[in-house]
Amino acid sequence: MLVPYSWLKEYVDLQEDVNQVAELLQQIGIPVENVERQGPDVQNVLTCKITKIEPHPDADRLRVCQVELDGGRTLQIVTAAFNARADQYTAVAVHGAVLADGTKIKKGKMRGVLSEGMFCGADSVGFDIAQVPEELREGILDLQVQLPEGSEIPLGRPITEVLPICEDVLVLESFANRPDQLSILGIARELAAKLERPLHMPETLDEGGACPVSADSVDIRDPEACPRYIARYIDDVQIAPAPSWMVRRLEAAGMRGVNNVVDITNYVMLETGQPLHAFDRDRVAQDKIIVRRTAAGEKLDTLDGEQRELPENAIVIADPEKIIGVAGVMGGLNSEITESTKRLVLESASFDCGSIRRASLRLGLRTESSKRFEKGMDIARADFGSRRAAYLLAKYAGRAVPGCVEQGCSAPEPRRVTLRPSRVAAVLGVEIPREQALHYLEALGFSCEETSQDLLTLTVPSYRQDISEEVDLIEEIARFYGYDNLPNTIPDNGHNSVADSDNIDGFMRIMAVCLGLTEVITPSLHSRELGAKYRVPEGMLTIMNPLSEEQRCLRTYLYPALGEVIVRNHNNRNDDMRIFEISRVYIPKADGTADEQRHLGIALSYAGADFFALKGITEHMAASLHQTFVYRPCCRPFLHPGRGADITLPDGTVLGWIGELHPSLLSELGLESPIIAAEFNLELMRGMDEMANFEPFSSQPAVERDLAFVVDEKLLAGDVEAVLRKSCGKLLQSVTCFDVFRSLALGAGKKSLAFRLVLQSFDATLTDAEIQKTVTRCVKAVERELNGQLRS
């Protein structure tokens, strides 16, 4: 939604600039996408007063003027303007100024007399000449005529601050549940509440007298489709251009000017949020409005010049002879306002939001009106919008007939919602005084009818259809208290673990998301062909009567479905995939039944992904579980030879596997990037998610020692690491394998593994003797248990 800043200021006293207002709106939860500056880029054009005029000594058509700026500054301007006069307030482009058409002004001499700038006319500063009165189109600006009578004209101010040449426009995002924010008044109401300033409501028509039109001139044949319809009558209409200020505001808000009647209905819609439509009363048969549903095959020539076949069961406005408009979407050409229009029927109604949405979708026609009706309208707003439009029409277009015809239900009884101050503190985590919370709600239009120390009963204003329960009121309090003022607290779930002991699923899900993975959900059934393609070992359970062949087999692994997700995304040019799934697999048992297990599957596929990228993720998970994972080479038919491993605990329990999918499989899938996958049996990991207890840290200095061992080629680094951990005892803080080296000089079938030991005591600084004793014990343990040799 586009909100012109000058229009917003009409309803709230704003001393803040547009960027400060944008920040305030962000603070109360109204997203500001952008702040745009509309209009010409006029620079260094200032207001001034002509104090003295003398003839040019060397040119009959030129005159020399002395002008006054702010602070006693004066300039000399040479001009040929016929309408320049002493004591006139006008605009001067000083040295370095840029005009609306891009012309740059600099001081110079005119027939030998210094001129320090140039007086500006309406076109020079960017006024649309068509919107300037004819008598003011020539010559220099006369600010005493351009501005309302009695306006104070400051000197030396940029002309853009004095005249509506440029407009700052707030580009706001609207929410589906906040139709009240699709209006200038709705935004102003929120700002007024935030700034604790009054909201200035626009003038409306005072009702008086009975309407001369009979009540049955409006016939609602489907009350559910149209719960309220107000028809107001305007006579003695004179079709003309709308006031220039109104047209400028409409254009700044993204709508074009048409004529005074159409522009007023659009203006009120943007101002109040109530869509309106004006029919030429003389083109409405029998002076009767009928609101009904369409039958099959009905057509209408809409205002955009298109003939449209109307969807069946759509809401339309008709007379006894024809359809004259699609309710809430667009009117028909057969009742449009033309230059010959003399009488109007002004429609202000409430329509079923679902019906309007469906009609707009089927017609492929979405308008500013339908956009508002789709979100649900406040029934009470129909009367306010009608009276506001009638006031403007009577002022700028014709004469409003007293009274109106209103059919349907009146505004419903307001909702009442109870609020417990204690609940506010429980939800927000901060004590907000009861009086302060009530103040925020009253500023937004809520009224408190019954109060006690522990319970408030609040009446919800009709325009806040999104408020239905206590938590909605708490959200309003949070918005105006300030989200930035809410404390950062960790929820207390009353347990000593991150999750319950049997909720390893939830713990691993949180870990996976924190590590940058995206959760997916895939079907538990797949085809035989998919299992064969992904080299799934034989023995899958099958369904006797599947819905289709694609759903015959119960899965035993998660990785085939994850692979299919990656393939689909690659085909749609999404080449950065980091996904996981936690779900059941079904392992066949000897008796023909299935052992249901919960598995965690992870798959990576992006430029640069490799085995060690996923191993880093699994290692982080191990650390979070306070476990040590051991990786042992494995041979699985779906994994790349030499790039796969079983993930085990130190006691040999196999938790799962990790590796790169087989290159021939990737070729069949049509992928150039590898897929790195891992899968865990979560049933074996239950109880590992205990919260870590605090352990005191040592204040003593740590010591690092690097040891390289020549070992058998087939020996795993993890086996050496396990021996080192056992040998160092409590002094070992960490051990890391940081290098693998192979050379014929080491001997056939040998390799070198280098480890970094970090040793630290909790009691005192380690002596050289203690360090050497620990290192010697480690070296002897590797020699004894693994037949390794310390590399010299």
Tab-separated table of N, CA and C in Angstrom, residues 504-628:
chain	number	residue	atom	x	y	z
A	504	ILE	N	14.671	-38.020	21.628
A	504	ILE	CA	15.882	-37.769	20.859
A	504	ILE	C	15.537	-37.172	19.499
A	505	ASP	N	14.325	-37.492	18.980
A	505	ASP	CA	13.902	-36.934	17.689
A	505	ASP	C	13.919	-35.415	17.741
A	506	GLY	N	13.273	-34.854	18.775
A	506	GLY	CA	13.196	-33.400	18.880
A	506	GLY	C	14.560	-32.764	19.046
A	507	PHE	N	15.421	-33.410	19.843
A	507	PHE	CA	16.751	-32.864	20.050
A	507	PHE	C	17.536	-32.828	18.734
A	508	MET	N	17.500	-33.930	17.993
A	508	MET	CA	18.259	-33.991	16.742
A	508	MET	C	17.663	-33.056	15.689
A	509	ARG	N	16.348	-32.869	15.738
A	509	ARG	CA	15.721	-31.937	14.794
A	509	ARG	C	16.237	-30.519	15.046
A	510	ILE	N	16.278	-30.131	16.312
A	510	ILE	CA	16.787	-28.804	16.651
A	510	ILE	C	18.248	-28.670	16.232
A	511	MET	N	19.036	-29.705	16.498
A	511	MET	CA	20.450	-29.666	16.124
A	511	MET	C	20.619	-29.518	14.622
A	512	ALA	N	19.840	-30.284	13.852
A	512	ALA	CA	19.963	-30.236	12.396
A	512	ALA	C	19.635	-28.849	11.858
A	513	VAL	N	18.580	-28.240	12.374
A	513	VAL	CA	18.198	-26.902	11.924
A	513	VAL	C	19.272	-25.890	12.292
A	514	CYS	N	19.813	-25.997	13.508
A	514	CYS	CA	20.862	-25.085	13.937
A	514	CYS	C	22.126	-25.228	13.091
A	515	LEU	N	22.326	-26.390	12.513
A	515	LEU	CA	23.498	-26.630	11.663
A	515	LEU	C	23.235	-26.285	10.206
A	516	GLY	N	22.122	-25.616	9.926
A	516	GLY	CA	21.861	-25.118	8.579
A	516	GLY	C	21.146	-26.064	7.660
A	517	LEU	N	20.540	-27.142	8.197
A	517	LEU	CA	19.818	-28.093	7.362
A	517	LEU	C	18.341	-27.752	7.318
A	518	THR	N	17.692	-28.100	6.223
A	518	THR	CA	16.263	-27.850	6.036
A	518	THR	C	15.513	-29.168	6.098
A	519	GLU	N	14.456	-29.200	6.894
A	519	GLU	CA	13.702	-30.440	7.071
A	519	GLU	C	12.766	-30.687	5.887
A	520	VAL	N	12.695	-31.920	5.460
A	520	VAL	CA	11.752	-32.343	4.430
A	520	VAL	C	10.952	-33.525	4.966
A	521	ILE	N	9.803	-33.763	4.362
A	521	ILE	CA	8.968	-34.908	4.709
A	521	ILE	C	8.657	-35.653	3.425
A	522	THR	N	8.957	-36.928	3.396
A	522	THR	CA	8.769	-37.732	2.184
A	522	THR	C	7.893	-38.944	2.495
A	523	PRO	N	7.308	-39.555	1.470
A	523	PRO	CA	6.412	-40.702	1.701
A	523	PRO	C	7.155	-41.923	2.241
A	524	SER	N	6.427	-42.753	2.997
A	524	SER	CA	7.009	-43.985	3.547
A	524	SER	C	6.966	-45.131	2.541
A	525	LEU	N	6.238	-44.966	1.443
A	525	LEU	CA	6.096	-46.010	0.421
A	525	LEU	C	6.786	-45.581	-0.858
A	526	HIS	N	7.376	-46.561	-1.542
A	526	HIS	CA	7.973	-46.261	-2.848
A	526	HIS	C	7.880	-47.512	-3.721
A	527	SER	N	8.298	-47.361	-4.940
A	527	SER	CA	8.197	-48.466	-5.897
A	527	SER	C	9.407	-49.398	-5.793
A	528	ARG	N	9.244	-50.601	-6.365
A	528	ARG	CA	10.380	-51.530	-6.430
A	528	ARG	C	11.504	-50.918	-7.254
A	529	GLU	N	11.116	-50.223	-8.333
A	529	GLU	CA	12.110	-49.643	-9.232
A	529	GLU	C	12.978	-48.613	-8.509
A	530	LEU	N	12.358	-47.817	-7.628
A	530	LEU	CA	13.146	-46.825	-6.900
A	530	LEU	C	14.144	-47.508	-5.977
A	531	GLY	N	13.716	-48.561	-5.302
A	531	GLY	CA	14.634	-49.294	-4.436
A	531	GLY	C	15.783	-49.877	-5.209
A	532	ALA	N	15.483	-50.442	-6.401
A	532	ALA	CA	16.549	-51.030	-7.211
A	532	ALA	C	17.510	-49.961	-7.707
A	533	LYS	N	16.961	-48.816	-8.108
A	533	LYS	CA	17.808	-47.745	-8.634
A	533	LYS	C	18.794	-47.256	-7.582
A	534	TYR	N	18.357	-47.176	-6.339
A	534	TYR	CA	19.215	-46.674	-5.264
A	534	TYR	C	19.993	-47.781	-4.556
A	535	ARG	N	20.040	-48.975	-5.154
A	535	ARG	CA	20.830	-50.108	-4.624
A	535	ARG	C	20.405	-50.492	-3.208
A	536	VAL	N	19.117	-50.380	-2.906
A	536	VAL	CA	18.647	-50.785	-1.587
A	536	VAL	C	18.741	-52.294	-1.489
A	537	PRO	N	19.360	-52.833	-0.426
A	537	PRO	CA	19.473	-54.288	-0.295
A	537	PRO	C	18.111	-54.972	-0.338
A	538	GLU	N	18.080	-56.183	-0.832
A	538	GLU	CA	16.828	-56.941	-0.962
A	538	GLU	C	16.197	-57.188	0.410
A	539	GLY	N	14.909	-57.458	0.382
A	539	GLY	CA	14.220	-57.804	1.618
A	539	GLY	C	13.209	-56.782	2.060
A	540	MET	N	12.841	-55.838	1.173
A	540	MET	CA	11.847	-54.837	1.542
A	540	MET	C	10.474	-55.485	1.676
A	541	LEU	N	9.704	-54.996	2.635
A	541	LEU	CA	8.330	-55.461	2.799
A	541	LEU	C	7.445	-54.794	1.754
A	542	THR	N	6.476	-55.543	1.231
A	542	THR	CA	5.585	-55.003	0.216
A	542	THR	C	4.142	-55.026	0.707
A	543	ILE	N	3.332	-54.117	0.149
A	543	ILE	CA	1.914	-54.020	0.477
A	543	ILE	C	1.140	-54.970	-0.430
A	544	MET	N	0.193	-55.743	0.124
A	544	MET	CA	-0.565	-56.702	-0.678
A	544	MET	C	-1.469	-56.004	-1.693
A	545	ASN	N	-2.130	-54.937	-1.278
A	545	ASN	CA	-3.049	-54.229	-2.176
A	545	ASN	C	-2.708	-52.741	-2.208
A	546	PRO	N	-1.612	-52.395	-2.879
A	546	PRO	CA	-1.196	-50.981	-2.899
A	546	PRO	C	-2.143	-50.146	-3.764
A	547	LEU	N	-2.175	-48.840	-3.480
A	547	LEU	CA	-2.976	-47.931	-4.302
A	547	LEU	C	-2.395	-47.817	-5.698
A	548	SER	N	-1.073	-47.962	-5.806
A	548	SER	CA	-0.406	-47.929	-7.109
A	548	SER	C	0.930	-48.623	-6.966
A	549	GLU	N	1.566	-48.922	-8.086
A	549	GLU	CA	2.885	-49.555	-8.047
A	549	GLU	C	3.933	-48.619	-7.440
A	550	GLU	N	3.658	-47.308	-7.486
A	550	GLU	CA	4.579	-46.350	-6.903
A	550	GLU	C	4.537	-46.389	-5.371
A	551	GLN	N	3.559	-47.103	-4.811
A	551	GLN	CA	3.404	-47.154	-3.360
A	551	GLN	C	3.341	-48.607	-2.870
A	552	ARG	N	4.169	-49.460	-3.413
A	552	ARG	CA	4.106	-50.875	-3.070
A	552	ARG	C	5.034	-51.246	-1.922
A	553	CYS	N	6.196	-50.647	-1.822
A	553	CYS	CA	7.215	-51.101	-0.870
A	553	CYS	C	7.349	-50.156	0.314
A	554	LEU	N	7.476	-50.740	1.516
A	554	LEU	CA	7.797	-49.959	2.711
A	554	LEU	C	9.300	-49.699	2.732
A	555	ARG	N	9.681	-48.476	2.976
A	555	ARG	CA	11.096	-48.133	2.886
A	555	ARG	C	11.892	-48.696	4.062
A	556	THR	N	13.114	-49.045	3.781
A	556	THR	CA	14.045	-49.486	4.819
A	556	THR	C	15.146	-48.459	5.066
A	557	TYR	N	15.273	-47.492	4.166
A	557	TYR	CA	16.229	-46.404	4.303
A	557	TYR	C	15.535	-45.082	3.942
A	558	LEU	N	16.095	-43.972	4.438
A	558	LEU	CA	15.580	-42.649	4.088
A	558	LEU	C	16.290	-42.044	2.880
A	559	TYR	N	17.524	-42.484	2.606
A	559	TYR	CA	18.325	-41.795	1.600
A	559	TYR	C	17.732	-41.821	0.184
A	560	PRO	N	16.985	-42.894	-0.268
A	560	PRO	CA	16.420	-42.820	-1.621
A	560	PRO	C	15.444	-41.658	-1.795
A	561	ALA	N	14.563	-41.434	-0.806
A	561	ALA	CA	13.616	-40.328	-0.903
A	561	ALA	C	14.333	-38.983	-0.856
A	562	LEU	N	15.382	-38.872	-0.029
A	562	LEU	CA	16.150	-37.638	0.005
A	562	LEU	C	16.850	-37.400	-1.325
A	563	GLY	N	17.340	-38.476	-1.932
A	563	GLY	CA	17.958	-38.345	-3.251
A	563	GLY	C	16.983	-37.835	-4.288
A	564	GLU	N	15.723	-38.317	-4.236
A	564	GLU	CA	14.705	-37.859	-5.190
A	564	GLU	C	14.383	-36.380	-4.986
A	565	VAL	N	14.380	-35.927	-3.729
A	565	VAL	CA	14.159	-34.508	-3.458
A	565	VAL	C	15.273	-33.677	-4.091
A	566	ILE	N	16.507	-34.141	-3.959
A	566	ILE	CA	17.639	-33.416	-4.536
A	566	ILE	C	17.543	-33.387	-6.058
A	567	VAL	N	17.166	-34.504	-6.664
A	567	VAL	CA	17.049	-34.559	-8.128
A	567	VAL	C	16.007	-33.559	-8.617
A	568	ARG	N	14.828	-33.526	-7.955
A	568	ARG	CA	13.779	-32.591	-8.380
A	568	ARG	C	14.249	-31.149	-8.263
A	569	ASN	N	14.962	-30.847	-7.194
A	569	ASN	CA	15.436	-29.478	-7.018
A	569	ASN	C	16.518	-29.123	-8.030
A	570	HIS	N	17.394	-30.067	-8.319
A	570	HIS	CA	18.409	-29.803	-9.344
A	570	HIS	C	17.751	-29.546	-10.693
A	571	ASN	N	16.707	-30.294	-11.004
A	571	ASN	CA	15.999	-30.094	-12.271
A	571	ASN	C	15.342	-28.729	-12.338
A	572	ASN	N	15.067	-28.140	-11.163
A	572	ASN	CA	14.479	-26.804	-11.112
A	572	ASN	C	15.520	-25.743	-10.759
A	573	ARG	N	16.792	-26.088	-11.016
A	573	ARG	CA	17.918	-25.155	-10.890
A	573	ARG	C	18.183	-24.707	-9.454
A	574	ASN	N	17.836	-25.533	-8.516
A	574	ASN	CA	18.238	-25.287	-7.130
A	574	ASN	C	19.360	-26.254	-6.812
A	575	ASP	N	20.579	-25.766	-6.905
A	575	ASP	CA	21.746	-26.636	-6.784
A	575	ASP	C	22.373	-26.620	-5.394
A	576	ASP	N	21.733	-25.946	-4.444
A	576	ASP	CA	22.277	-25.865	-3.084
A	576	ASP	C	21.317	-26.566	-2.146
A	577	MET	N	21.571	-27.854	-1.884
A	577	MET	CA	20.659	-28.666	-1.088
A	577	MET	C	21.351	-29.172	0.172
A	578	ARG	N	20.748	-28.853	1.325
A	578	ARG	CA	21.231	-29.310	2.633
A	578	ARG	C	19.983	-29.702	3.413
A	579	ILE	N	19.599	-30.957	3.352
A	579	ILE	CA	18.294	-31.373	3.858
A	579	ILE	C	18.426	-32.518	4.858
A	580	PHE	N	17.364	-32.701	5.653
A	580	PHE	CA	17.323	-33.837	6.562
A	580	PHE	C	15.874	-34.263	6.748
A	581	GLU	N	15.702	-35.480	7.241
A	581	GLU	CA	14.374	-35.993	7.552
A	581	GLU	C	14.479	-36.918	8.757
A	582	ILE	N	13.502	-36.817	9.635
A	582	ILE	CA	13.366	-37.747	10.754
A	582	ILE	C	12.043	-38.467	10.572
A	583	SER	N	12.113	-39.756	10.341
A	583	SER	CA	10.888	-40.502	10.062
A	583	SER	C	11.122	-41.984	10.309
A	584	ARG	N	10.042	-42.773	10.103
A	584	ARG	CA	10.120	-44.216	10.332
A	584	ARG	C	10.652	-44.940	9.106
A	585	VAL	N	11.386	-46.006	9.371
A	585	VAL	CA	11.713	-47.001	8.341
A	585	VAL	C	11.225	-48.352	8.862
A	586	TYR	N	11.128	-49.302	7.968
A	586	TYR	CA	10.496	-50.590	8.321
A	586	TYR	C	11.456	-51.713	7.954
A	587	ILE	N	12.079	-52.298	8.986
A	587	ILE	CA	13.083	-53.336	8.790
A	587	ILE	C	12.393	-54.703	8.859
A	588	PRO	N	12.508	-55.530	7.804
A	588	PRO	CA	11.833	-56.846	7.815
A	588	PRO	C	12.352	-57.736	8.932
A	589	LYS	N	11.440	-58.471	9.558
A	589	LYS	CA	11.783	-59.450	10.587
A	589	LYS	C	11.558	-60.857	10.033
A	590	ALA	N	12.088	-61.818	10.709
A	590	ALA	CA	12.018	-63.212	10.228
A	590	ALA	C	10.583	-63.714	10.123
A	591	ASP	N	9.695	-63.198	10.963
A	591	ASP	CA	8.308	-63.681	10.937
A	591	ASP	C	7.445	-62.951	9.922
A	592	GLY	N	8.069	-62.124	9.084
A	592	GLY	CA	7.321	-61.418	8.049
A	592	GLY	C	6.763	-60.084	8.473
A	593	THR	N	6.933	-59.708	9.742
A	593	THR	CA	6.481	-58.397	10.208
A	593	THR	C	7.620	-57.399	10.084
A	594	ALA	N	7.337	-56.169	10.509
A	594	ALA	CA	8.345	-55.112	10.370
A	594	ALA	C	8.751	-54.584	11.731
A	595	ASP	N	10.020	-54.298	11.862
A	595	ASP	CA	10.532	-53.600	13.033
A	595	ASP	C	10.575	-52.110	12.679
A	596	GLU	N	9.679	-51.342	13.266
A	596	GLU	CA	9.614	-49.914	12.960
A	596	GLU	C	10.685	-49.187	13.757
A	597	GLN	N	11.510	-48.444	13.046
A	597	GLN	CA	12.586	-47.688	13.672
A	597	GLN	C	12.509	-46.231	13.229
A	598	ARG	N	12.906	-45.327	14.132
A	598	ARG	CA	13.004	-43.915	13.786
A	598	ARG	C	14.434	-43.641	13.329
A	599	HIS	N	14.554	-43.095	12.123
A	599	HIS	CA	15.873	-42.796	11.569
A	599	HIS	C	16.004	-41.299	11.316
A	600	LEU	N	17.229	-40.823	11.372
A	600	LEU	CA	17.586	-39.487	10.930
A	600	LEU	C	18.394	-39.629	9.652
A	601	GLY	N	17.916	-39.046	8.561
A	601	GLY	CA	18.645	-39.057	7.305
A	601	GLY	C	19.094	-37.655	6.947
A	602	ILE	N	20.330	-37.519	6.472
A	602	ILE	CA	20.888	-36.218	6.074
A	602	ILE	C	21.455	-36.379	4.667
A	603	ALA	N	21.257	-35.346	3.832
A	603	ALA	CA	21.832	-35.376	2.482
A	603	ALA	C	22.299	-33.981	2.102
A	604	LEU	N	23.519	-33.898	1.534
A	604	LEU	CA	24.087	-32.640	1.061
A	604	LEU	C	24.379	-32.771	-0.424
A	605	SER	N	24.104	-31.700	-1.168
A	605	SER	CA	24.479	-31.669	-2.582
A	605	SER	C	24.614	-30.216	-3.000
A	606	TYR	N	25.839	-29.758	-3.110
A	606	TYR	CA	26.111	-28.384	-3.534
A	606	TYR	C	27.566	-28.329	-3.991
A	607	ALA	N	27.939	-27.246	-4.622
A	607	ALA	CA	29.310	-27.106	-5.113
A	607	ALA	C	30.274	-27.137	-3.933
A	608	GLY	N	31.209	-28.066	-3.963
A	608	GLY	CA	32.199	-28.178	-2.903
A	608	GLY	C	31.832	-29.144	-1.796
A	609	ALA	N	30.643	-29.745	-1.845
A	609	ALA	CA	30.254	-30.711	-0.804
A	609	ALA	C	31.130	-31.952	-0.904
A	610	ASP	N	31.574	-32.455	0.260
A	610	ASP	CA	32.358	-33.680	0.269
A	610	ASP	C	32.103	-34.433	1.575
A	611	PHE	N	32.753	-35.566	1.712
A	611	PHE	CA	32.584	-36.417	2.881
A	611	PHE	C	32.836	-35.652	4.175
A	612	PHE	N	33.871	-34.803	4.170
A	612	PHE	CA	34.270	-34.140	5.404
A	612	PHE	C	33.301	-33.028	5.799
A	613	ALA	N	32.574	-32.463	4.816
A	613	ALA	CA	31.548	-31.462	5.155
A	613	ALA	C	30.454	-32.098	6.012
A	614	LEU	N	30.010	-33.295	5.611
A	614	LEU	CA	28.973	-33.969	6.392
A	614	LEU	C	29.552	-34.548	7.683
A	615	LYS	N	30.783	-34.991	7.636
A	615	LYS	CA	31.413	-35.507	8.857
A	615	LYS	C	31.507	-34.401	9.910
A	616	GLY	N	31.751	-33.162	9.473
A	616	GLY	CA	31.767	-32.051	10.421
A	616	GLY	C	30.424	-31.872	11.100
A	617	ILE	N	29.325	-32.076	10.351
A	617	ILE	CA	27.985	-31.966	10.932
A	617	ILE	C	27.757	-33.080	11.946
A	618	THR	N	28.112	-34.317	11.583
A	618	THR	CA	27.895	-35.433	12.509
A	618	THR	C	28.786	-35.313	13.738
A	619	GLU	N	29.997	-34.773	13.585
A	619	GLU	CA	30.865	-34.571	14.736
A	619	GLU	C	30.277	-33.532	15.691
A	620	HIS	N	29.668	-32.492	15.109
A	620	HIS	CA	29.041	-31.486	15.956
A	620	HIS	C	27.874	-32.097	16.724
A	621	MET	N	27.118	-32.968	16.066
A	621	MET	CA	26.024	-33.651	16.751
A	621	MET	C	26.560	-34.531	17.870
A	622	ALA	N	27.680	-35.207	17.604
A	622	ALA	CA	28.282	-36.069	18.633
A	622	ALA	C	28.688	-35.251	19.853
A	623	ALA	N	29.296	-34.086	19.597
A	623	ALA	CA	29.715	-33.228	20.708
A	623	ALA	C	28.514	-32.754	21.505
A	624	SER	N	27.413	-32.427	20.812
A	624	SER	CA	26.209	-31.969	21.500
A	624	SER	C	25.597	-33.073	22.348
A	625	LEU	N	25.800	-34.318	21.933
A	625	LEU	CA	25.292	-35.461	22.691
A	625	LEU	C	26.299	-35.968	23.715
A	626	HIS	N	27.481	-35.313	23.774
A	626	HIS	CA	28.544	-35.721	24.689
A	626	HIS	C	28.975	-37.162	24.417
A	627	GLN	N	29.094	-37.458	23.109
A	627	GLN	CA	29.511	-38.789	22.682
A	627	GLN	C	30.729	-38.673	21.776
A	628	THR	N	31.416	-39.781	21.594
A	628	THR	CA	32.515	-39.869	20.632
A	628	THR	C	32.108	-40.851	19.549
